[in-house]
Structures are given as C-alpha cells and as structure tokens.
PDB file of C-alpha atoms and ligand atoms in Angstrom:
ATOM      1  CA  MET F  14      86.852 129.435 101.975  1.00  0.00           C
ATOM      2  CA  LYS F  15      88.038 130.182  98.447  1.00  0.00           C
ATOM      3  CA  ILE F  16      86.948 127.299  95.971  1.00  0.00           C
ATOM      4  CA  THR F  17      88.216 126.688  92.482  1.00  0.00           C
ATOM      5  CA  VAL F  18      85.851 124.305  90.394  1.00  0.00           C
ATOM      6  CA  ILE F  19      87.468 122.985  87.295  1.00  0.00           C
ATOM      7  CA  THR F  20      85.090 121.113  85.017  1.00  0.00           C
ATOM      8  CA  GLY F  21      86.016 118.887  82.021  1.00  0.00           C
ATOM      9  CA  SER F  22      82.882 118.118  80.017  1.00  0.00           C
ATOM     10  CA  PRO F  23      82.158 119.645  76.640  1.00  0.00           C
ATOM     11  CA  HIS F  24      78.284 119.462  77.492  1.00  0.00           C
ATOM     12  CA  ARG F  25      77.380 122.864  79.248  1.00  0.00           C
ATOM     13  CA  LYS F  26      74.159 121.135  80.416  1.00  0.00           C
ATOM     14  CA  GLY F  27      75.584 117.705  80.906  1.00  0.00           C
ATOM     15  CA  THR F  28      75.509 115.420  83.974  1.00  0.00           C
ATOM     16  CA  SER F  29      78.800 116.553  85.409  1.00  0.00           C
ATOM     17  CA  ALA F  30      77.847 120.278  84.836  1.00  0.00           C
ATOM     18  CA  LEU F  31      74.709 119.348  86.879  1.00  0.00           C
ATOM     19  CA  LEU F  32      76.813 118.127  89.775  1.00  0.00           C
ATOM     20  CA  ALA F  33      79.069 121.206  89.464  1.00  0.00           C
ATOM     21  CA  ASP F  34      76.079 123.526  89.444  1.00  0.00           C
ATOM     22  CA  GLU F  35      74.555 121.987  92.463  1.00  0.00           C
ATOM     23  CA  PHE F  36      77.923 121.814  94.489  1.00  0.00           C
ATOM     24  CA  ILE F  37      78.514 125.564  93.619  1.00  0.00           C
ATOM     25  CA  ARG F  38      74.889 126.460  94.750  1.00  0.00           C
ATOM     26  CA  GLY F  39      75.429 124.871  98.119  1.00  0.00           C
ATOM     27  CA  ALA F  40      78.875 126.253  98.655  1.00  0.00           C
ATOM     28  CA  LYS F  41      77.644 129.676  97.770  1.00  0.00           C
ATOM     29  CA  GLU F  42      74.727 129.575 100.115  1.00  0.00           C
ATOM     30  CA  SER F  43      77.144 128.684 102.837  1.00  0.00           C
ATOM     31  CA  GLY F  44      79.169 131.907 101.953  1.00  0.00           C
ATOM     32  CA  HIS F  45      82.193 130.432 100.099  1.00  0.00           C
ATOM     33  CA  LYS F  46      83.736 132.289  97.225  1.00  0.00           C
ATOM     34  CA  VAL F  47      83.690 130.189  94.073  1.00  0.00           C
ATOM     35  CA  PHE F  48      85.561 130.508  90.796  1.00  0.00           C
ATOM     36  CA  ARG F  49      84.522 128.313  88.041  1.00  0.00           C
ATOM     37  CA  PHE F  50      86.738 127.278  85.121  1.00  0.00           C
ATOM     38  CA  ASP F  51      84.970 125.290  82.406  1.00  0.00           C
ATOM     39  CA  ALA F  52      88.084 123.809  80.584  1.00  0.00           C
ATOM     40  CA  ALA F  53      86.166 122.624  77.553  1.00  0.00           C
ATOM     41  CA  PHE F  54      85.222 126.278  76.643  1.00  0.00           C
ATOM     42  CA  GLU F  55      88.739 127.885  77.318  1.00  0.00           C
ATOM     43  CA  THR F  56      91.548 128.339  75.034  1.00  0.00           C
ATOM     44  CA  LEU F  57      93.987 125.720  76.259  1.00  0.00           C
ATOM     45  CA  HIS F  58      97.058 123.858  74.911  1.00  0.00           C
ATOM     46  CA  PRO F  59      98.524 120.581  76.095  1.00  0.00           C
ATOM     47  CA  CYS F  60     101.828 120.682  77.915  1.00  0.00           C
ATOM     48  CA  LEU F  61     104.761 120.296  75.326  1.00  0.00           C
ATOM     49  CA  GLY F  62     106.993 118.747  77.971  1.00  0.00           C
ATOM     50  CA  CYS F  63     109.676 121.259  76.715  1.00  0.00           C
ATOM     51  CA  GLY F  64     110.751 122.099  80.269  1.00  0.00           C
ATOM     52  CA  ARG F  65     110.951 125.796  79.529  1.00  0.00           C
ATOM     53  CA  CYS F  66     109.052 126.508  82.687  1.00  0.00           C
ATOM     54  CA  GLY F  67     111.810 124.927  84.651  1.00  0.00           C
ATOM     55  CA  SER F  68     114.259 127.575  83.438  1.00  0.00           C
ATOM     56  CA  THR F  69     112.099 130.502  82.854  1.00  0.00           C
ATOM     57  CA  GLY F  70     109.345 130.055  85.395  1.00  0.00           C
ATOM     58  CA  ARG F  71     106.733 130.476  82.803  1.00  0.00           C
ATOM     59  CA  CYS F  72     104.941 128.206  80.442  1.00  0.00           C
ATOM     60  CA  VAL F  73     105.564 128.776  76.768  1.00  0.00           C
ATOM     61  CA  HIS F  74     101.829 128.872  76.113  1.00  0.00           C
ATOM     62  CA  GLN F  75      99.944 132.003  76.757  1.00  0.00           C
ATOM     63  CA  ASP F  76      96.359 130.821  77.017  1.00  0.00           C
ATOM     64  CA  SER F  77      93.375 130.529  79.488  1.00  0.00           C
ATOM     65  CA  MET F  78      95.626 128.938  82.252  1.00  0.00           C
ATOM     66  CA  GLU F  79      96.719 132.453  82.992  1.00  0.00           C
ATOM     67  CA  THR F  80      93.173 133.087  84.186  1.00  0.00           C
ATOM     68  CA  LEU F  81      93.020 129.906  86.131  1.00  0.00           C
ATOM     69  CA  LEU F  82      96.415 129.978  87.934  1.00  0.00           C
ATOM     70  CA  PRO F  83      95.887 132.732  90.485  1.00  0.00           C
ATOM     71  CA  HIS F  84      92.611 131.201  91.375  1.00  0.00           C
ATOM     72  CA  LEU F  85      94.345 127.769  91.804  1.00  0.00           C
ATOM     73  CA  LYS F  86      97.051 129.137  93.948  1.00  0.00           C
ATOM     74  CA  GLU F  87      94.784 130.899  96.151  1.00  0.00           C
ATOM     75  CA  ALA F  88      92.084 128.243  96.547  1.00  0.00           C
ATOM     76  CA  ASP F  89      91.566 126.501  99.770  1.00  0.00           C
ATOM     77  CA  VAL F  90      89.623 123.842  98.036  1.00  0.00           C
ATOM     78  CA  VAL F  91      89.996 122.604  94.416  1.00  0.00           C
ATOM     79  CA  VAL F  92      87.170 120.685  92.935  1.00  0.00           C
ATOM     80  CA  PHE F  93      87.698 118.421  89.840  1.00  0.00           C
ATOM     81  CA  VAL F  94      84.523 117.748  87.754  1.00  0.00           C
ATOM     82  CA  THR F  95      84.733 115.252  84.862  1.00  0.00           C
ATOM     83  CA  PRO F  96      82.535 112.685  82.859  1.00  0.00           C
ATOM     84  CA  LEU F  97      84.217 109.400  82.809  1.00  0.00           C
ATOM     85  CA  TYR F  98      85.900 108.789  79.571  1.00  0.00           C
ATOM     86  CA  TYR F  99      87.450 105.318  78.987  1.00  0.00           C
ATOM     87  CA  PHE F 100      87.725 104.798  82.711  1.00  0.00           C
ATOM     88  CA  GLY F 101      89.706 107.988  83.170  1.00  0.00           C
ATOM     89  CA  MET F 102      89.104 111.715  83.347  1.00  0.00           C
ATOM     90  CA  SER F 103      88.268 113.762  80.248  1.00  0.00           C
ATOM     91  CA  ALA F 104      91.099 115.076  77.966  1.00  0.00           C
ATOM     92  CA  GLN F 105      89.910 118.648  78.747  1.00  0.00           C
ATOM     93  CA  LEU F 106      90.455 118.160  82.527  1.00  0.00           C
ATOM     94  CA  LYS F 107      93.679 116.029  82.072  1.00  0.00           C
ATOM     95  CA  MET F 108      95.115 118.907  80.089  1.00  0.00           C
ATOM     96  CA  VAL F 109      94.753 121.383  82.760  1.00  0.00           C
ATOM     97  CA  ILE F 110      96.201 119.212  85.289  1.00  0.00           C
ATOM     98  CA  ASP F 111      99.238 118.522  82.946  1.00  0.00           C
ATOM     99  CA  ARG F 112      99.693 122.260  82.897  1.00  0.00           C
ATOM    100  CA  PHE F 113     100.085 122.309  86.729  1.00  0.00           C
ATOM    101  CA  TYR F 114     103.783 121.237  85.907  1.00  0.00           C
ATOM    102  CA  ALA F 115     104.686 124.910  85.257  1.00  0.00           C
ATOM    103  CA  VAL F 116     103.570 125.894  88.853  1.00  0.00           C
ATOM    104  CA  ASN F 117     104.148 122.497  90.619  1.00  0.00           C
ATOM    105  CA  SER F 118     106.257 123.894  93.474  1.00  0.00           C
ATOM    106  CA  ASP F 119     103.678 126.578  94.152  1.00  0.00           C
ATOM    107  CA  LEU F 120     100.803 123.950  94.394  1.00  0.00           C
ATOM    108  CA  MET F 121     102.743 121.154  96.129  1.00  0.00           C
ATOM    109  CA  GLY F 122     102.302 120.887  99.978  1.00  0.00           C
ATOM    110  CA  SER F 123     100.001 123.926  99.846  1.00  0.00           C
ATOM    111  CA  SER F 124      97.671 122.114 102.185  1.00  0.00           C
ATOM    112  CA  LYS F 125      94.858 122.538  99.917  1.00  0.00           C
ATOM    113  CA  LYS F 126      91.714 120.313 100.183  1.00  0.00           C
ATOM    114  CA  SER F 127      90.347 118.568  96.978  1.00  0.00           C
ATOM    115  CA  ILE F 128      87.202 117.064  95.857  1.00  0.00           C
ATOM    116  CA  LEU F 129      86.326 114.892  92.805  1.00  0.00           C
ATOM    117  CA  LEU F 130      82.862 114.967  91.225  1.00  0.00           C
ATOM    118  CA  ALA F 131      82.380 112.317  88.421  1.00  0.00           C
ATOM    119  CA  THR F 132      79.683 110.891  86.187  1.00  0.00           C
ATOM    120  CA  ALA F 133      79.417 107.856  83.944  1.00  0.00           C
ATOM    121  CA  TYR F 134      77.028 105.783  82.084  1.00  0.00           C
ATOM    122  CA  ASP F 135      77.953 102.466  83.766  1.00  0.00           C
ATOM    123  CA  ASP F 136      77.291 101.552  87.329  1.00  0.00           C
ATOM    124  CA  GLN F 137      79.589  98.606  88.141  1.00  0.00           C
ATOM    125  CA  ASP F 138      81.596  98.605  91.425  1.00  0.00           C
ATOM    126  CA  TRP F 139      84.723  99.000  89.181  1.00  0.00           C
ATOM    127  CA  THR F 140      83.382 101.700  86.880  1.00  0.00           C
ATOM    128  CA  PHE F 141      85.303 104.465  88.633  1.00  0.00           C
ATOM    129  CA  LYS F 142      88.297 102.530  89.935  1.00  0.00           C
ATOM    130  CA  ALA F 143      90.858 103.759  87.563  1.00  0.00           C
ATOM    131  CA  LEU F 144      89.600 107.426  87.778  1.00  0.00           C
ATOM    132  CA  GLU F 145      89.501 107.447  91.602  1.00  0.00           C
ATOM    133  CA  GLY F 146      92.972 105.761  91.761  1.00  0.00           C
ATOM    134  CA  HIS F 147      94.482 108.522  89.612  1.00  0.00           C
ATOM    135  CA  TYR F 148      92.829 111.337  91.326  1.00  0.00           C
ATOM    136  CA  GLN F 149      94.053 109.959  94.760  1.00  0.00           C
ATOM    137  CA  THR F 150      97.312 109.595  93.351  1.00  0.00           C
ATOM    138  CA  VAL F 151      97.734 113.097  91.986  1.00  0.00           C
ATOM    139  CA  VAL F 152      96.327 114.622  95.231  1.00  0.00           C
ATOM    140  CA  ALA F 153      98.786 112.563  97.376  1.00  0.00           C
ATOM    141  CA  TYR F 154     101.754 113.669  95.073  1.00  0.00           C
ATOM    142  CA  LEU F 155     100.575 117.330  95.503  1.00  0.00           C
ATOM    143  CA  GLY F 156     100.229 116.873  99.414  1.00  0.00           C
ATOM    144  CA  TRP F 157      96.673 117.924  99.249  1.00  0.00           C
ATOM    145  CA  ASN F 158      93.901 116.529 101.284  1.00  0.00           C
ATOM    146  CA  ASN F 159      91.092 114.651  99.575  1.00  0.00           C
ATOM    147  CA  ILE F 160      87.786 115.778 101.407  1.00  0.00           C
ATOM    148  CA  GLY F 161      85.341 114.092  99.119  1.00  0.00           C
ATOM    149  CA  VAL F 162      84.545 111.912  96.165  1.00  0.00           C
ATOM    150  CA  LEU F 163      81.133 111.711  94.445  1.00  0.00           C
ATOM    151  CA  LEU F 164      80.960 109.020  91.816  1.00  0.00           C
ATOM    152  CA  ALA F 165      77.746 109.149  89.928  1.00  0.00           C
ATOM    153  CA  GLY F 166      77.423 105.911  88.135  1.00  0.00           C
ATOM    154  CA  GLY F 167      74.293 105.227  86.101  1.00  0.00           C
ATOM    155  CA  CYS F 168      74.118 108.839  84.962  1.00  0.00           C
ATOM    156  CA  GLY F 169      74.679 108.494  81.220  1.00  0.00           C
ATOM    157  CA  ASP F 170      72.540 111.564  80.322  1.00  0.00           C
ATOM    158  CA  ARG F 171      71.053 114.627  81.971  1.00  0.00           C
ATOM    159  CA  ARG F 172      67.554 113.032  82.677  1.00  0.00           C
ATOM    160  CA  ALA F 173      69.290 109.987  84.522  1.00  0.00           C
ATOM    161  CA  ALA F 174      71.286 112.252  86.534  1.00  0.00           C
ATOM    162  CA  GLN F 175      68.395 114.413  87.438  1.00  0.00           C
ATOM    163  CA  ALA F 176      66.341 111.324  88.533  1.00  0.00           C
ATOM    164  CA  SER F 177      69.343 110.258  90.574  1.00  0.00           C
ATOM    165  CA  SER F 178      70.285 111.247  94.319  1.00  0.00           C
ATOM    166  CA  TYR F 179      73.694 112.640  93.020  1.00  0.00           C
ATOM    167  CA  PRO F 180      72.644 116.324  92.523  1.00  0.00           C
ATOM    168  CA  ILE F 181      71.422 116.667  95.989  1.00  0.00           C
ATOM    169  CA  LYS F 182      74.587 114.884  97.186  1.00  0.00           C
ATOM    170  CA  ALA F 183      76.533 117.361  95.218  1.00  0.00           C
ATOM    171  CA  TYR F 184      74.576 120.222  96.692  1.00  0.00           C
ATOM    172  CA  GLU F 185      75.083 118.958 100.258  1.00  0.00           C
ATOM    173  CA  MET F 186      78.868 118.511  99.659  1.00  0.00           C
ATOM    174  CA  GLY F 187      79.040 122.191  98.884  1.00  0.00           C
ATOM    175  CA  LYS F 188      76.716 123.316 101.550  1.00  0.00           C
ATOM    176  CA  ASN F 189      78.506 121.440 104.254  1.00  0.00           C
ATOM    177  CA  LEU F 190      82.076 122.245 103.274  1.00  0.00           C
ATOM    178  CA  VAL F 191      84.244 123.271 106.354  1.00  0.00           C
TER     179      VAL F 191
HETATM  180  C1  FMN U   3      84.623 109.576  74.844  1.00  0.00           C
HETATM  181  C2  FMN U   3      83.588 109.011  75.721  1.00  0.00           C
HETATM  182  C3  FMN U   3      84.113 107.925  76.669  1.00  0.00           C
HETATM  183  C4  FMN U   3      83.310 107.578  77.637  1.00  0.00           C
HETATM  184  N1  FMN U   3      83.722 106.481  78.366  1.00  0.00           N
HETATM  185  C5  FMN U   3      83.033 106.034  79.393  1.00  0.00           C
HETATM  186  C6  FMN U   3      83.313 104.939  80.270  1.00  0.00           C
HETATM  187  O1  FMN U   3      84.508 104.426  80.164  1.00  0.00           O
HETATM  188  N2  FMN U   3      82.574 104.444  81.184  1.00  0.00           N
HETATM  189  C7  FMN U   3      81.223 104.910  81.390  1.00  0.00           C
HETATM  190  O2  FMN U   3      80.427 104.400  82.099  1.00  0.00           O
HETATM  191  N3  FMN U   3      80.715 105.937  80.449  1.00  0.00           N
HETATM  192  C8  FMN U   3      81.648 106.412  79.617  1.00  0.00           C
HETATM  193  N4  FMN U   3      81.050 107.373  78.696  1.00  0.00           N
HETATM  194  C9  FMN U   3      79.862 108.178  79.120  1.00  0.00           C
HETATM  195  C10 FMN U   3      79.973 109.392  79.833  1.00  0.00           C
HETATM  196  O3  FMN U   3      80.705 109.327  80.974  1.00  0.00           O
HETATM  197  C11 FMN U   3      78.449 109.881  80.448  1.00  0.00           C
HETATM  198  O4  FMN U   3      77.667 109.888  79.240  1.00  0.00           O
HETATM  199  C12 FMN U   3      78.542 111.161  81.174  1.00  0.00           C
HETATM  200  O5  FMN U   3      77.245 111.364  81.707  1.00  0.00           O
HETATM  201  C13 FMN U   3      78.917 112.323  80.188  1.00  0.00           C
HETATM  202  O6  FMN U   3      79.099 113.419  81.213  1.00  0.00           O
HETATM  203  P1  FMN U   3      78.592 114.977  80.493  1.00  0.00           P
HETATM  204  O7  FMN U   3      77.243 114.883  80.278  1.00  0.00           O
HETATM  205  O8  FMN U   3      78.919 115.714  81.813  1.00  0.00           O
HETATM  206  O9  FMN U   3      79.567 115.193  79.435  1.00  0.00           O
HETATM  207  C14 FMN U   3      81.851 107.968  77.809  1.00  0.00           C
HETATM  208  C15 FMN U   3      81.462 108.964  76.884  1.00  0.00           C
HETATM  209  C16 FMN U   3      82.335 109.524  75.952  1.00  0.00           C
HETATM  210  C17 FMN U   3      81.779 110.583  75.152  1.00  0.00           C
END
C-alpha cells in the first residue's frame, strides 16, 4: 500500500517523531511504500479562506503543499502524527489539514484509511479526548476509515517515550497494516 505520513512536531528527535520512525520502520519491513512529510520543516502557509481554490481549482499559495498533495491523493493510508498541544493537534499539522480545503473533493469519499499517532506529557483518561474527537470528526467528514489510534500519554520527552511500550506499538501498527 501507499502510505503518507504527516508529522506535526518541531522536534526532529522528539517523542512523536519516534512513533513516526517506528511506524515507518514496521510499514517498510512489510513492503509498503512510505512518503513522509514533516510539516514543521517545510515551507507552508495557513489557509487564507479566500475561496480562490473554489473558482480556480488552485490554492493561491505556492509552497510545500504542492509536494505533499500528489502523495496525499494517491495514498491508501494517511497517518497523522502530532504532539498534543493544548489538547489538540499542533498548529503545524492543523495548517496542513486546513489546506486540504483546496482539494477537498479529491480527498472526500476516496475510501482512504487513516491513523493517528499522538504523544503527550499527561496521562489522564481525558488527556487526548479533544484531539481524538477532532480526528474522528475530520475522518468521518472526509469519508475515510479510521484503522488505528495510538495515544501515547506520559511521554513528555524522548526518554519517557523510549521507556514506554508505545514505540513498539507504533512499529507493530506499521508492520501489521493490511
Ligand atoms: C505548546 C505546547 C502545548 C502542550 N500542550 C500539552 C497538553 O495540552 N497536554 C499534555 O499532556 N502535554 C502538552 N504538551 C507537551 C507535549 O505534548 C509533549 O512534550 C510531547 O511529548 C511533545 O512531542 P514532540 O517531542 O514530538 O514535540 C505541550 C507542549 C507544548 C510545547
């Protein structure tokens, strides 16, 4: 399968990057083709809500979304990876999702599968409630099929994440993708 992984952390060696790395390692071992887009290290602009894409079919911004979009459209599986920021996804990842607006009709109902990988310092039963609700709502709106959510609470830094069971769980999610 073709898998597009979109990460949203500004830490190249952070906790969510570790989950992304492990997921990708497993997926590649199983023969899947992976494209990784690290939003924090790309040139991206937020949606202006200008509606120009509705009339011209193109976003007014010419930036790294042009690299991502072909991989997004052709993906069988889209993996969203983010640290928890104030109970939601990071702005870096949200900016990418807002930019889906210009290609909404291509993405909607395209029977893609999707996965959420997230990390946070806290580990309460409600820590990820808002993020997961948002993710599930976006996926339902797009008509995609959620096939997995990995919510790594208690992973406030790389050492904590490495000591947890979440990296191996991320690896297994990638390895066992069908
Ligand atoms: C701006 C900001 C907001 C955060 N908000 C939360 C939060 O709401 N709940 C939480 O448990 N951790 C929160 N954290 C901690 C991060 O989610 C946590 O450190 C995570 O492991 C960082 O992931 P990364 O290493 O992939 O960047 C926040 C961190 C930052 C910088």
